[in-house]
Coordinates of C-alpha atoms in Angstrom, one line a residue:
M211 CA -3.8 30.8 -20.9
A212 CA -1.8 29.8 -17.5
T213 CA 0.8 32.2 -16.0
V214 CA 4.2 32.1 -16.4
S215 CA 6.6 31.6 -13.6
L216 CA 9.8 34.1 -13.6
A217 CA 11.8 31.6 -13.8
T218 CA 10.2 30.2 -17.2
A219 CA 9.9 33.9 -18.6
M220 CA 13.7 34.2 -17.7
W221 CA 14.6 30.9 -19.3
R222 CA 12.7 32.1 -22.8
G223 CA 14.3 35.1 -23.0
F224 CA 17.9 33.2 -22.2
R225 CA 17.1 30.9 -24.9
G226 CA 16.2 34.0 -27.2
R227 CA 11.9 33.4 -27.0
C228 CA 9.5 35.0 -26.4
P229 CA 8.8 35.3 -22.4
N230 CA 4.9 35.3 -22.8
C231 CA 4.8 32.1 -25.5
G232 CA 8.4 30.9 -25.4
E233 CA 7.8 30.6 -29.7
G234 CA 8.4 33.5 -31.4
H235 CA 11.9 35.3 -31.8
L236 CA 12.8 37.8 -28.8
F237 CA 15.5 39.5 -30.9
G238 CA 15.3 40.7 -34.3
R239 CA 19.1 41.7 -34.6
F240 CA 22.0 40.5 -32.3
L241 CA 20.8 42.6 -29.7
K242 CA 17.5 45.0 -30.8
V243 CA 14.8 43.3 -29.4
A244 CA 11.5 42.4 -31.8
H245 CA 9.0 45.0 -31.4
S246 CA 7.0 42.3 -31.0
C247 CA 6.7 38.6 -30.9
D248 CA 6.3 37.1 -34.4
H249 CA 4.1 34.0 -33.3
C250 CA 1.9 36.1 -30.3
G251 CA 1.7 39.2 -30.8
E252 CA 2.8 40.4 -27.2
E253 CA 4.5 43.5 -27.5
L254 CA 8.7 43.2 -26.6
F255 CA 9.1 47.0 -27.5
H256 CA 8.9 48.2 -23.8
Q257 CA 12.3 46.7 -22.3
R258 CA 14.5 49.0 -21.2
A259 CA 17.7 46.3 -19.9
D260 CA 20.0 49.5 -21.1
D261 CA 23.7 48.6 -19.7
F262 CA 22.3 45.8 -17.4
P263 CA 23.1 43.0 -19.4
A264 CA 26.2 43.9 -20.0
Y265 CA 27.7 44.7 -16.4
L266 CA 26.3 41.2 -15.7
V267 CA 28.0 39.8 -18.5
M268 CA 31.4 41.9 -17.3
V269 CA 30.7 40.4 -13.7
V270 CA 30.5 36.6 -14.9
V271 CA 33.5 36.2 -17.7
G272 CA 35.5 38.6 -15.1
H273 CA 35.1 36.1 -12.1
L274 CA 35.7 33.2 -14.3
V275 CA 39.0 34.9 -16.6
V276 CA 40.6 36.5 -14.0
P277 CA 41.0 33.2 -11.5
A278 CA 42.0 31.0 -14.5
I279 CA 44.7 33.7 -15.5
L280 CA 45.7 33.7 -11.8
A281 CA 46.0 30.2 -11.9
V282 CA 47.8 29.6 -14.9
E283 CA 50.3 32.6 -14.0
T284 CA 51.4 31.0 -10.8
A285 CA 51.5 26.9 -12.2
Y286 CA 53.6 27.6 -15.0
A287 CA 54.5 31.5 -16.1
P288 CA 53.9 31.7 -19.4
P289 CA 55.3 35.0 -20.8
V290 CA 53.1 37.7 -21.4
W291 CA 52.4 37.8 -25.3
L292 CA 51.1 33.7 -24.3
Q293 CA 48.8 34.8 -21.8
L294 CA 47.6 38.2 -24.0
A295 CA 46.9 35.5 -27.3
V296 CA 45.2 33.2 -24.9
W297 CA 43.2 35.8 -22.5
L298 CA 41.7 38.0 -24.9
P299 CA 40.4 36.3 -27.3
V300 CA 38.8 34.0 -24.6
T301 CA 37.1 37.4 -23.0
L302 CA 36.0 38.6 -26.2
F303 CA 34.0 34.8 -27.4
A304 CA 32.8 34.4 -23.7
S305 CA 31.8 38.2 -23.7
L306 CA 30.0 37.8 -27.3
A307 CA 28.3 34.4 -26.1
L308 CA 26.5 35.4 -23.0
L309 CA 25.4 39.1 -23.7
Q310 CA 22.7 38.2 -26.2
P311 CA 20.9 35.6 -23.7
T312 CA 21.9 37.8 -20.8
K313 CA 19.6 40.3 -22.1
G314 CA 17.1 37.8 -22.8
A315 CA 16.8 37.4 -19.8
I316 CA 16.2 40.6 -18.3
V317 CA 13.8 41.3 -21.2
G318 CA 11.6 37.9 -19.4
L319 CA 12.2 39.4 -15.7
Q320 CA 11.0 42.4 -16.8
W321 CA 7.7 41.4 -19.1
Q322 CA 7.2 38.6 -16.0
L323 CA 7.4 41.4 -13.3
G324 CA 5.4 44.2 -15.6
M325 CA 8.0 46.6 -15.2
H326 CA 8.4 49.6 -17.8
G327 CA 6.1 49.5 -20.3
F328 CA 5.3 45.8 -19.6
E329 CA 2.3 46.7 -16.9
A330 CA -0.5 46.5 -19.2
S331 CA 0.4 43.1 -20.2
K332 CA 0.8 42.0 -16.4
L333 CA -2.8 43.2 -15.8
R334 CA -4.3 41.4 -18.9
R335 CA -2.5 38.1 -17.7
E336 CA -3.4 38.9 -14.2
A337 CA -7.1 39.2 -15.3
G338 CA -7.3 36.4 -17.4
G339 CA -6.2 34.5 -14.6
L340 CA -8.5 35.6 -12.6
A341 CA -11.9 35.6 -14.9
P342 CA -12.6 31.7 -14.5
V343 CA -12.7 31.9 -10.5
L344 CA -14.8 34.8 -10.7
V345 CA -17.2 33.0 -12.5
K346 CA -17.5 30.0 -10.7
A347 CA -17.5 32.1 -7.5
D348 CA -20.8 34.0 -8.8
T349 CA -22.5 30.8 -10.1
R350 CA -21.8 29.1 -6.3
V351 CA -23.5 32.1 -5.0
A352 CA -26.6 32.0 -7.3

């Protein structure tokens, strides 16, 4: 089994896929992480993303929407009701669109780094990757 890089694990999570195999579904519902991968059986319930994905989404959406609001206000000075009618839905939909992928990326990060309950999984992956090297080293010595 090849080791999975941090970027690959996070990209798989961002796409809503298992960070281990990239095939199974990471989420059972919108933000509910599946107990285990339905393809490879990797346990996923150890994740502790908590509020971190929401904080990241607020930072990203805020840094995109606020400058846009200020630019529109400076250039056109539309009425407040029009600003609210446009920017509130944009903010809501952008936040909802980014929340699940961001949580998936955080779960991929935790899985690859062996954080929280993923330590045993990381040790199994590392042992699997080292076994062929140890066998070759033993055959050379003999």
